[in-house]
Amino acid sequence: MIKKVIKRSVTAIAIFSMLAAVMTGCTPKGTKETVNQTGEAVTAEPTKADTATPEGKAKVLRWGTHWQAGLDPNYQDPTTGEYTMDEASRQASLAALQAAKDQLNVDVEFVQYASDTRSELITSVLANTPVCDIAILWGGSENTILSQNILQPLDEYADMFADSEYSWMLYDKLYGHNYFLTSKQAFIPRWPLVYNATMIEKVDSLKDSEGKTIYPTTLFQDGKWTWSTFKEYLSKIQSFYANTKAPDGTEFNTIKAYETDHRFAGLSAIFAAGGEIYGANGLMADSKASLKAVAYVKELMDAGVLTECGLYDDGYTPKWLQGSNDFGAGATVFTDSADWIIAGAASSAADRGESIGIVPWPRPDDMAADDPNYKQVLTVGDSMGILKGVDAETTKLALEFLKVYYSTYYKTLGGVESVSAYKDSAATSQATNLGFDIFNETYGDDLLKTFQYIANQTVPNDYSDLLGFRVVWDDVLGKSFYGVDGYASYDVSIAANKNLFTEKAANMEAILSSDEIRDNIAPSISASAALVFPVGTDPKSVAFSDYVSIEDAVDGVLDATTATYDYSATDFTKVGSYGDGLKVLMADKSGNEGSMNTTVIVFNPDNKTAPVVTPVEGYRQIKLDEDASKISWKGDFIASALDADGLDVSAIIAADISNLDTSTPGDYDVVVTVTDFAGNSSEVTLTVTVGEAE
């Protein structure tokens, strides 16, 4: 039974688009990425439906999204009033929606999810009021949503996508059915193999008899980019840079040939060899191709030409993004870079007078260059699905709409006659935007052709992350490489742990074969107040539930008094700030357990010393007409505020802005007061400057 249905913000419009960042597969890292996947909805002025259409004649399709600003061409930034979509994408979107109106008599109504996509969708389906007709699912949410059993199988509509103009849109069958679609064309792997061309040019052993550098793209275009070639290439680079100091702040003291994350090297090698982890054909992580690929990556590691980009304390998990960041700093010649970091890395390289390139992951020596099994790994990004409860007529119309919309969108955006032609058309601008030196007189042509080859592989082929198998595989791979928890070589380890995959698959198949909607969203637990106590407090006398709020997407507000509270990490007899001083556990009616760790502060109530307040050195100017009530005094103006025991009290800041007029340039005195937990206060007067209009 639904206790609470989360409210949603709906904006009716007659036009819709996809933001270029989504199209290219780059995360505005924003995240994110970064894209805010679970934040509050941003409300804009509604865009009215086409008033020229007689009321009731046009069919309105509701399009659900976690990011309205990236989909609605009429969406304007609430602060600047400017469109959030670049103009080329905006015009393509307008043309696409007009085509849908002309051909299908369809208008679009955006539904901005007001909460986490995974929570909002299941809540609406359980209430028998699907929040939208077409649901956009942010990349990584699909496995959770699929296991809720709230998506319609689309098998009976698969023939609608048989034509090559549209076939790229429909994912392969997963667990025997088609559930997902994609909106992306011409995108590159999430973790492509990139290199620093300028650093390669310094290696004499990588020059031909005429003294010209042999670039990775040259080898690829000549059909020579194989595993043995790559290993030899790396060996020459490693020898050259063995004693060259790496930039400060990077992981290693010397420059590396190939500093990377073994998870992405392993994944890329597997697909290059014709394997996969788990997908339409079931478990493939133990196939001959996959075993051979992992063995090759281990060979590179053992030879010292593939350097792990640092490990966390568990001894087998690579540091997140370390290799990508070190590549941007010039500390490694090759890496498998996060796609959203490439442009920044290219910019940093350009500042040093260097250029970067991209090349497919090499293939096994016994595989022909044109072998159809030779693939680059393309992990799915944002997906689309149709919720249960959407009637058959609307479902079919929604799928027809997607075909018309995306066909028109990409043809308009690229100025071409077909979607397939768009891929090459988009490659130049995409490669340029990512910072690859495709106009270089020496290797630019080869680099562009290579980029086109990579971008032309438009159909996602790695479903392991979408289906929740990547985390299992990552664990087995890392433990086998480093011998953690008694794990042996990969081939032995994957065979011994095959049940981890098969049981996961069996559970999903059982869910999808039933009619049951499955609540798998854990309750959200948050601290509703700061946990601050005087030294000597008896924790048994504290009603911790008064400090906590617990809410479940399906069950609504939960009784916080029934939660489990663990404060064993806090010493209430000693002054201090305990980072994970309280752990809260709470399960909902379906058994999903949520948890939260929060800080507990124990202070000295007898302290009589005022806190020490330190302003930021050279703090910023205040912008003309800036909202004074929203100024962040902590951080922007106050560097630190500590009580007599060294406890951070900077959160307890009060600024007197009564004399601050942000509408008039000039200098103003602002008195900032900081009060510690024992009630002692300190004041500091800041002379702030309101700047002139830019």
XYZ file of C-alpha atoms in Angstrom:
694
model
C 0.000 0.000 0.000
C 1.331 3.409 -0.912
C 1.587 5.773 2.012
C 3.063 8.616 0.058
C 3.332 9.453 -3.623
C 6.155 11.881 -4.278
C 4.976 15.094 -5.924
C 6.451 15.996 -9.255
C 7.031 19.164 -11.197
C 5.429 19.122 -14.637
C 6.108 21.572 -17.399
C 3.931 21.384 -20.521
C 5.730 22.188 -23.729
C 5.438 21.617 -27.442
C 9.131 21.072 -28.051
C 11.894 18.814 -26.784
C 15.586 17.980 -27.347
C 18.635 16.120 -26.197
C 21.584 18.180 -24.914
C 24.786 17.738 -26.911
C 26.641 16.417 -23.862
C 24.186 13.517 -23.576
C 24.521 12.911 -27.297
C 28.259 12.553 -27.194
C 28.235 10.313 -24.147
C 30.236 12.817 -22.060
C 29.210 13.241 -18.491
C 29.129 16.892 -17.459
C 30.759 15.464 -14.536
C 29.030 16.382 -13.653
C 28.361 14.122 -13.200
C 28.194 15.342 -13.026
C 29.515 13.707 -13.635
C 28.297 16.806 -12.940
C 24.560 16.031 -13.690
C 22.539 16.047 -10.485
C 20.763 12.703 -10.573
C 18.906 12.942 -7.318
C 18.601 16.649 -6.581
C 15.499 18.809 -6.390
C 13.661 19.702 -9.567
C 14.409 23.132 -10.998
C 11.242 24.941 -11.944
C 11.110 27.091 -15.046
C 8.286 29.027 -16.645
C 6.000 26.540 -18.436
C 6.206 26.417 -22.212
C 2.685 26.204 -23.542
C 1.592 23.566 -26.011
C 0.986 24.603 -29.620
C -2.097 26.806 -29.381
C -2.657 26.520 -33.136
C -3.702 22.909 -32.620
C -7.407 22.588 -31.769
C -7.862 21.328 -28.238
C -8.045 17.541 -28.038
C -6.661 16.922 -31.533
C -2.979 16.445 -30.709
C -1.832 13.520 -28.610
C 0.355 14.655 -25.710
C 3.229 12.353 -24.765
C 4.766 12.794 -21.320
C 8.548 12.568 -21.299
C 10.124 11.921 -17.903
C 13.623 13.159 -17.146
C 15.999 13.705 -14.257
C 17.436 16.766 -16.001
C 14.932 19.048 -17.701
C 17.578 21.668 -18.455
C 19.272 19.164 -20.762
C 16.152 18.159 -22.688
C 13.858 21.133 -23.075
C 14.959 23.595 -25.775
C 12.749 26.252 -24.204
C 14.190 25.781 -20.745
C 15.886 28.929 -19.475
C 18.334 29.275 -16.625
C 16.350 30.737 -13.698
C 19.201 33.128 -12.892
C 20.424 34.311 -16.299
C 17.292 33.753 -18.352
C 19.441 32.146 -21.056
C 18.617 28.897 -22.810
C 20.502 26.005 -21.236
C 20.901 24.173 -24.529
C 23.467 25.221 -27.138
C 21.823 26.816 -30.142
C 22.673 24.105 -32.686
C 21.144 21.391 -30.512
C 18.201 23.630 -29.703
C 17.362 24.213 -33.343
C 17.737 20.505 -34.102
C 15.338 19.773 -31.244
C 12.799 22.268 -32.507
C 12.965 20.740 -35.973
C 12.621 17.216 -34.581
C 9.566 18.067 -32.530
C 7.972 19.893 -35.408
C 8.489 16.794 -37.550
C 6.814 14.677 -34.871
C 3.927 17.143 -34.786
C 3.583 17.139 -38.565
C 3.868 13.366 -38.996
C 2.252 12.030 -35.833
C 0.276 14.996 -34.466
C 2.172 14.668 -31.178
C 2.994 17.298 -28.590
C 5.416 16.705 -25.704
C 4.925 17.391 -22.024
C 8.039 17.255 -19.866
C 7.856 15.647 -16.473
C 10.808 16.623 -14.305
C 11.391 13.936 -11.691
C 11.146 15.572 -8.294
C 13.212 12.877 -6.590
C 15.619 10.065 -7.428
C 14.562 8.454 -10.716
C 14.559 4.985 -9.165
C 12.191 6.055 -6.388
C 9.832 8.191 -8.429
C 9.244 5.635 -11.156
C 8.363 2.738 -8.866
C 6.174 4.953 -6.707
C 4.129 6.070 -9.694
C 3.760 2.542 -11.112
C 2.629 1.164 -7.743
C 0.059 3.948 -7.557
C -1.113 2.892 -11.060
C -0.388 6.409 -12.315
C 2.823 6.148 -14.406
C 4.669 9.427 -14.086
C 5.449 9.505 -17.820
C 4.984 7.690 -21.105
C 8.703 7.691 -21.970
C 11.110 7.410 -19.044
C 14.722 8.553 -19.296
C 16.941 6.552 -16.931
C 20.294 7.963 -15.949
C 23.201 5.669 -16.693
C 23.679 3.298 -13.768
C 20.072 3.314 -12.589
C 18.912 0.680 -15.071
C 19.704 -2.436 -13.038
C 17.810 -1.147 -10.019
C 14.833 -0.124 -12.157
C 14.827 -3.384 -14.130
C 14.824 -5.406 -10.909
C 11.796 -3.420 -9.731
C 9.937 -5.080 -12.628
C 8.277 -1.811 -13.621
C 9.370 -1.701 -17.289
C 7.399 -3.083 -20.208
C 9.111 -5.651 -22.439
C 9.228 -4.142 -25.916
C 9.633 -7.376 -27.879
C 6.412 -6.992 -29.870
C 7.602 -3.585 -31.090
C 11.117 -4.692 -32.078
C 10.243 -4.836 -35.786
C 9.677 -1.079 -35.681
C 13.453 -0.718 -35.332
C 14.501 -3.197 -38.022
C 15.616 -0.505 -40.470
C 19.262 0.549 -40.107
C 18.122 4.147 -39.720
C 16.626 3.184 -36.351
C 18.172 -0.161 -35.332
C 20.850 1.576 -33.234
C 18.159 2.783 -30.843
C 17.073 -0.612 -29.467
C 19.351 -2.428 -27.009
C 19.914 -6.151 -27.353
C 17.586 -8.521 -25.547
C 18.464 -8.853 -21.877
C 17.101 -11.791 -19.914
C 15.204 -12.722 -23.066
C 13.460 -9.390 -23.648
C 13.972 -5.914 -25.075
C 13.589 -3.328 -22.331
C 15.832 -0.377 -23.163
C 16.489 2.156 -25.890
C 19.281 4.661 -26.359
C 19.257 8.195 -27.729
C 22.963 8.505 -28.486
C 24.725 8.535 -31.827
C 28.446 8.916 -32.576
C 29.989 8.476 -29.177
C 33.252 7.046 -27.897
C 33.992 4.493 -25.173
C 33.511 5.679 -21.622
C 37.190 4.854 -20.952
C 39.018 5.175 -24.299
C 42.743 4.590 -24.773
C 44.415 7.995 -25.146
C 48.050 9.034 -25.487
C 50.323 12.072 -25.392
C 51.649 12.496 -28.934
C 54.279 15.068 -27.960
C 55.789 12.781 -25.339
C 55.920 9.961 -27.898
C 57.775 12.208 -30.337
C 60.674 12.435 -27.890
C 61.295 8.673 -27.976
C 63.947 8.027 -30.636
C 63.300 4.278 -30.717
C 59.756 5.024 -31.967
C 61.013 6.723 -35.141
C 61.390 5.124 -38.554
C 64.534 5.070 -40.717
C 63.799 8.612 -41.883
C 63.533 9.897 -38.337
C 59.750 10.248 -38.426
C 57.737 9.269 -35.353
C 55.585 6.164 -35.677
C 52.328 7.182 -33.987
C 49.734 4.740 -32.611
C 47.251 5.947 -35.236
C 49.756 5.166 -37.994
C 50.065 1.603 -36.745
C 46.288 1.313 -36.469
C 45.641 2.635 -39.965
C 48.296 0.261 -41.323
C 46.609 -2.713 -39.616
C 49.562 -3.303 -37.276
C 47.990 -2.257 -33.950
C 48.141 -5.603 -32.150
C 48.861 -6.753 -28.609
C 52.506 -7.594 -29.265
C 53.020 -4.261 -31.051
C 51.440 -2.379 -28.138
C 53.615 -4.179 -25.603
C 56.794 -3.418 -27.564
C 55.687 0.186 -28.053
C 55.136 0.605 -24.304
C 58.478 -1.015 -23.518
C 60.328 1.573 -25.586
C 58.461 4.417 -23.888
C 59.065 2.946 -20.437
C 62.793 2.672 -21.089
C 63.009 6.242 -22.348
C 61.165 7.810 -19.398
C 62.444 5.452 -16.680
C 64.483 8.195 -14.987
C 62.392 11.220 -15.945
C 60.814 12.966 -12.973
C 57.032 13.084 -12.985
C 55.172 16.336 -12.255
C 54.575 17.119 -8.592
C 51.323 15.892 -7.090
C 51.005 12.808 -9.283
C 51.047 9.202 -8.145
C 54.628 8.221 -9.033
C 58.056 9.867 -8.962
C 58.823 9.080 -12.600
C 56.829 9.264 -15.839
C 55.114 6.003 -16.806
C 54.455 4.531 -20.233
C 50.947 3.352 -19.369
C 49.510 4.246 -15.981
C 45.928 3.055 -15.855
C 43.131 1.306 -13.997
C 43.271 -2.472 -14.473
C 39.462 -2.667 -14.541
C 39.181 -0.570 -17.695
C 42.239 -2.066 -19.360
C 40.800 -5.521 -18.688
C 37.360 -4.601 -19.973
C 38.794 -3.035 -23.142
C 41.050 -6.030 -23.796
C 38.128 -8.437 -23.406
C 36.014 -6.657 -26.005
C 38.985 -6.234 -28.355
C 39.382 -10.015 -28.240
C 35.696 -10.580 -29.020
C 34.569 -11.309 -25.477
C 32.343 -9.636 -22.893
C 31.449 -10.005 -19.220
C 27.703 -10.527 -19.240
C 25.107 -9.594 -21.803
C 22.610 -10.962 -24.286
C 24.562 -14.240 -24.444
C 24.755 -14.648 -20.684
C 28.023 -14.991 -18.787
C 31.065 -14.538 -21.028
C 33.646 -13.504 -18.443
C 34.978 -17.077 -18.521
C 35.043 -17.434 -22.318
C 38.294 -18.218 -24.136
C 38.448 -14.664 -25.497
C 37.958 -13.132 -22.059
C 40.506 -15.401 -20.392
C 43.070 -14.618 -23.092
C 42.445 -10.874 -22.754
C 42.849 -10.788 -18.989
C 46.024 -12.853 -19.266
C 47.411 -10.252 -21.679
C 46.695 -7.378 -19.275
C 48.436 -9.317 -16.502
C 51.349 -9.853 -18.885
C 51.671 -6.087 -19.354
C 51.583 -5.586 -15.588
C 54.208 -8.256 -14.958
C 56.441 -6.738 -17.654
C 56.287 -3.390 -15.882
C 54.836 -1.509 -18.859
C 51.345 -1.200 -17.368
C 51.490 0.600 -14.044
C 48.473 0.502 -11.767
C 47.346 4.049 -10.930
C 47.669 3.537 -7.185
C 45.559 1.315 -4.943
C 43.264 1.953 -2.027
C 43.904 0.391 1.366
C 42.202 -2.885 0.429
C 45.221 -3.659 -1.755
C 43.406 -4.376 -5.030
C 41.036 -1.510 -5.890
C 42.530 1.185 -8.165
C 42.260 4.798 -7.098
C 39.296 6.353 -8.854
C 40.345 8.662 -11.735
C 44.001 8.760 -10.647
C 45.284 7.562 -14.014
C 43.096 10.050 -15.900
C 44.262 12.923 -13.728
C 47.918 11.920 -13.978
C 47.582 11.774 -17.762
C 46.303 15.343 -17.776
C 49.313 16.374 -15.695
C 51.773 14.751 -18.127
C 52.799 11.916 -15.789
C 51.925 9.050 -18.141
C 52.046 8.665 -21.922
C 49.048 6.317 -22.229
C 45.978 5.790 -20.087
C 42.378 4.611 -20.327
C 40.857 7.989 -19.541
C 37.416 8.830 -18.268
C 35.744 10.451 -21.275
C 34.584 13.459 -19.262
C 38.193 14.280 -18.305
C 39.669 14.175 -21.823
C 38.892 17.779 -22.775
C 40.459 19.060 -19.566
C 43.516 16.864 -20.079
C 43.870 18.173 -23.630
C 43.660 21.747 -22.369
C 46.330 21.106 -19.737
C 48.551 19.455 -22.346
C 48.079 22.405 -24.704
C 49.171 24.767 -21.936
C 52.430 22.808 -21.890
C 52.695 22.919 -25.691
C 51.660 19.260 -26.042
C 49.006 17.374 -28.031
C 46.985 14.276 -27.229
C 45.461 11.562 -29.417
C 43.124 8.587 -29.239
C 43.475 5.076 -30.606
C 41.376 1.891 -30.357
C 42.450 -0.696 -27.834
C 44.715 -3.078 -29.819
C 43.563 -6.500 -30.978
C 45.078 -9.969 -30.442
C 47.834 -10.867 -32.890
C 45.847 -13.800 -34.279
C 42.812 -11.609 -35.072
C 42.472 -9.865 -38.439
C 42.046 -6.093 -38.453
C 38.634 -6.423 -40.128
C 37.414 -9.250 -37.894
C 33.829 -8.353 -36.842
C 34.621 -9.680 -33.364
C 37.187 -6.902 -32.883
C 35.233 -4.292 -30.909
C 35.760 -1.314 -28.669
C 33.842 -1.496 -25.423
C 30.842 0.853 -25.450
C 29.238 1.045 -22.039
C 25.658 2.243 -22.136
C 24.905 5.721 -20.825
C 21.452 7.162 -20.217
C 18.726 4.786 -21.376
C 15.006 4.998 -22.066
C 12.142 2.658 -21.227
C 8.351 2.462 -21.125
C 6.745 1.984 -17.722
C 4.127 -0.611 -16.967
C 0.704 0.986 -16.876
C 1.233 2.911 -20.122
C -1.403 1.537 -22.517
C -0.489 -0.249 -25.744
C -1.685 2.556 -28.033
C 0.408 5.147 -26.213
C 3.420 2.814 -26.086
C 3.388 2.299 -29.840
C 2.947 6.021 -30.466
C 5.805 6.824 -28.075
C 8.145 4.491 -29.963
C 7.069 5.957 -33.312
C 7.728 9.388 -31.854
C 11.259 8.412 -30.818
C 12.025 7.206 -34.333
C 10.781 10.403 -35.958
C 12.337 12.606 -33.325
C 15.870 11.187 -33.355
C 16.020 10.653 -37.092
C 15.118 14.306 -37.655
C 17.284 15.527 -34.786
C 20.528 13.975 -35.994
C 19.942 14.755 -39.655
C 19.264 18.385 -38.765
C 22.191 18.625 -36.391
C 24.630 17.187 -38.919
C 23.087 18.705 -42.053
C 22.940 15.228 -43.611
C 20.388 12.993 -45.301
C 20.529 10.014 -42.936
C 21.409 9.121 -39.371
C 24.222 6.860 -40.553
C 25.777 9.814 -42.378
C 25.661 11.845 -39.176
C 28.359 9.770 -37.536
C 31.167 10.963 -39.809
C 29.701 14.451 -39.876
C 29.792 14.696 -36.094
C 33.246 13.173 -35.697
C 35.184 16.297 -36.605
C 33.371 18.565 -34.174
C 33.339 15.945 -31.430
C 37.060 15.233 -31.790
C 37.782 18.958 -31.789
C 35.649 19.550 -28.714
C 37.519 16.790 -26.892
C 40.832 18.457 -27.754
C 42.341 15.894 -30.118
C 44.804 17.474 -32.556
C 43.044 16.364 -35.763
C 44.376 19.357 -37.704
C 48.006 18.465 -37.045
C 49.898 18.496 -40.354
C 51.814 15.330 -39.536
C 49.228 12.957 -38.079
C 45.910 14.852 -38.090
C 44.340 12.904 -40.973
C 45.145 9.532 -39.399
C 43.878 10.752 -36.052
C 40.548 11.892 -37.507
C 40.082 8.618 -39.422
C 40.858 6.695 -36.260
C 38.409 8.786 -34.274
C 35.730 8.183 -36.915
C 36.349 4.450 -36.672
C 35.824 4.568 -32.912
C 32.773 6.855 -33.052
C 31.144 4.790 -35.811
C 30.627 1.932 -33.367
C 27.383 3.453 -32.149
C 25.546 0.489 -30.654
C 26.296 -0.134 -26.948
C 27.775 -3.584 -26.409
C 28.718 -3.650 -22.712
C 25.666 -4.399 -20.606
C 27.561 -5.659 -17.567
C 27.274 -2.393 -15.645
C 23.633 -1.915 -16.615
C 22.825 -5.404 -15.343
C 24.827 -5.051 -12.135
C 27.589 -7.528 -13.025
C 30.494 -5.106 -13.361
C 30.947 -4.680 -9.618
C 31.158 -8.475 -9.207
C 33.625 -8.840 -12.065
C 35.749 -5.902 -10.874
C 36.102 -7.590 -7.501
C 37.103 -10.971 -8.932
C 39.557 -9.389 -11.378
C 41.332 -7.230 -8.797
C 41.599 -9.976 -6.203
C 42.986 -12.379 -8.787
C 45.612 -9.857 -9.941
C 46.823 -9.141 -6.406
C 46.137 -12.467 -4.688
C 43.733 -10.975 -2.138
C 41.515 -13.237 0.015
C 43.259 -16.316 -1.321
C 42.272 -15.667 -4.941
C 44.417 -17.395 -7.548
C 44.864 -16.492 -11.216
C 41.885 -15.020 -13.066
C 40.945 -18.202 -14.913
C 40.832 -20.123 -11.634
C 39.091 -17.318 -9.751
C 36.363 -16.728 -12.312
C 35.593 -20.442 -12.442
C 35.474 -20.675 -8.650
C 33.149 -17.666 -8.389
C 30.866 -18.322 -11.312
C 27.991 -18.750 -8.895
C 28.183 -15.037 -8.021
C 27.084 -14.293 -11.575
C 24.656 -17.151 -12.124
C 22.810 -16.561 -8.848
C 22.484 -12.874 -9.624
C 21.102 -13.699 -13.062
C 18.708 -16.307 -11.670
C 17.329 -13.835 -9.149
C 16.702 -11.259 -11.874
C 15.069 -13.807 -14.172
C 12.747 -14.885 -11.366
C 11.733 -11.279 -10.736
C 11.082 -10.513 -14.399
C 9.081 -13.705 -14.932
C 6.604 -12.673 -12.231
C 3.974 -9.940 -12.160
C 5.203 -8.602 -8.842
C 6.451 -5.024 -8.600
C 9.471 -5.230 -6.317
C 10.380 -2.462 -3.913
C 14.186 -2.414 -3.794
C 14.750 1.182 -2.676
C 16.283 1.525 0.771
C 14.955 4.219 3.117
C 16.657 7.597 3.062
C 18.129 8.545 6.438
C 19.369 12.031 7.216
C 20.409 13.991 10.267
C 17.749 16.625 10.860
C 19.892 18.431 13.444
C 23.561 18.647 14.430
C 24.596 16.046 16.999
C 26.449 18.134 19.569
C 26.713 17.063 23.210
C 28.595 18.273 26.311
C 31.381 16.028 27.518
C 30.128 13.505 30.058
C 26.760 12.977 28.380
C 25.309 9.518 28.946
C 24.438 8.358 25.409
C 21.823 5.994 26.823
C 19.862 9.033 27.922
C 19.868 10.579 24.445
C 16.843 10.169 22.173
C 18.849 9.931 18.966
C 15.637 9.550 16.983
C 14.969 13.246 17.666
C 17.983 14.072 15.505
C 17.103 11.816 12.575
C 14.584 11.803 9.721
C 13.800 8.566 7.867
C 11.650 8.372 4.743
C 10.980 5.582 2.265
C 9.882 6.124 -1.333
C 7.143 3.500 -1.046
C 6.324 3.328 2.668
C 6.561 7.055 3.363
C 7.852 8.468 6.653
C 9.165 5.729 8.950
C 9.201 5.676 12.735
C 12.734 6.742 13.634
C 12.368 5.372 17.174
C 12.491 1.827 15.768
C 15.837 2.341 14.010
C 19.119 0.908 15.301
C 21.598 3.478 16.666
C 25.266 2.595 17.088
C 27.320 5.282 18.875
C 30.215 3.037 19.888
C 32.653 5.094 17.786
C 32.063 8.167 19.983
C 33.826 8.647 23.309
C 31.433 10.851 25.281
C 34.037 11.257 28.031
C 36.478 13.028 25.712
C 36.138 16.288 23.793
C 36.395 15.746 20.056
C 34.740 15.535 16.653
C 33.897 11.941 15.757
C 33.464 11.612 11.985
C 31.340 8.467 12.025
C 30.239 8.862 15.595
C 26.704 7.649 15.000
C 25.553 4.922 12.629
C 21.840 4.578 11.961
C 20.241 1.491 10.388
C 16.605 1.149 9.323
C 14.764 -1.325 7.101
C 11.500 -0.682 5.266
C 8.564 -3.117 5.020
C 10.221 -4.896 2.084
C 13.418 -5.482 4.037
C 15.540 -2.875 2.233
C 18.003 -1.535 4.800
C 19.200 2.040 4.688
C 22.140 3.384 6.662
C 23.708 6.683 7.564
C 26.912 7.647 9.337
C 27.055 11.116 10.809
C 29.429 13.221 12.888
C 29.039 13.545 16.639
C 30.697 16.486 18.406
C 31.534 16.338 22.107
C 32.463 19.752 23.568
C 33.577 21.232 26.869
C 30.630 23.149 28.396
C 32.969 24.848 30.921
C 35.043 26.489 28.200
C 35.146 30.300 28.663
C 37.554 31.163 25.833
C 36.227 32.875 22.726
C 36.786 31.045 19.422
C 39.603 32.021 17.070
C 38.341 33.254 13.706
C 40.652 33.445 10.668
C 39.470 35.319 7.546
C 40.351 34.103 4.067
C 43.472 35.818 2.806
C 42.544 38.026 -0.154
C 38.865 37.088 -0.024
C 36.764 37.672 -3.107
C 34.785 40.693 -4.245
C 31.018 40.656 -4.072
C 29.343 40.887 -7.451
C 27.146 43.817 -8.278
C 23.512 42.944 -7.411
C 24.572 39.635 -5.807
C 21.966 38.302 -3.371
C 23.556 39.166 -0.014
C 21.391 36.646 1.813
C 22.950 33.811 -0.181
C 26.603 34.746 0.296
C 28.669 31.867 1.672
C 30.622 33.563 4.458
C 32.153 30.265 5.501
C 34.751 29.369 2.884
C 34.520 32.504 0.765
C 35.378 34.899 3.598
C 36.087 32.881 6.759
C 38.886 30.333 6.382
C 38.471 28.747 9.819
C 36.832 29.184 13.198
C 38.050 27.010 16.078
C 37.073 26.830 19.728
C 39.595 26.504 22.557
C 39.785 22.728 22.032
C 40.284 22.975 18.281
C 36.728 22.024 17.350
C 35.485 23.502 14.100
C 32.701 25.998 14.846
C 32.651 27.663 11.432
C 29.141 26.370 10.820
C 27.876 28.721 13.542
C 28.447 31.965 11.648
C 26.208 35.029 11.675
C 26.929 37.984 9.371
C 25.403 41.436 9.897
C 24.652 42.572 6.340
C 22.377 45.449 7.293
C 24.883 47.983 5.916
C 25.780 45.987 2.794
C 24.278 47.377 -0.417
C 25.147 45.065 -3.287
C 23.384 47.353 -5.765
C 26.047 50.044 -5.333
C 29.781 49.486 -5.920
C 32.044 50.347 -3.016
C 33.543 49.119 0.268
C 31.370 48.001 3.164
C 32.036 46.742 6.697
C 30.382 43.448 7.579
C 30.566 42.158 11.147
C 30.822 38.366 11.292
C 30.079 36.671 14.601
C 31.106 33.126 15.417
C 29.717 31.373 18.477
C 31.152 28.138 19.832
C 29.214 25.273 21.372
C 29.668 26.625 24.894
C 28.191 29.989 23.908
C 31.422 32.011 23.634
C 31.485 34.471 20.726
C 34.048 36.281 18.614
C 33.504 39.076 16.152
C 35.572 40.017 13.123
C 34.925 42.989 10.888
C 35.454 42.357 7.189
C 35.769 45.170 4.693
C 34.141 43.744 1.591
C 34.059 45.274 -1.860
C 31.076 45.319 -4.190
C 32.553 45.381 -7.686
C 31.624 47.398 -10.702
C 29.409 45.875 -13.400
C 31.359 43.680 -15.835
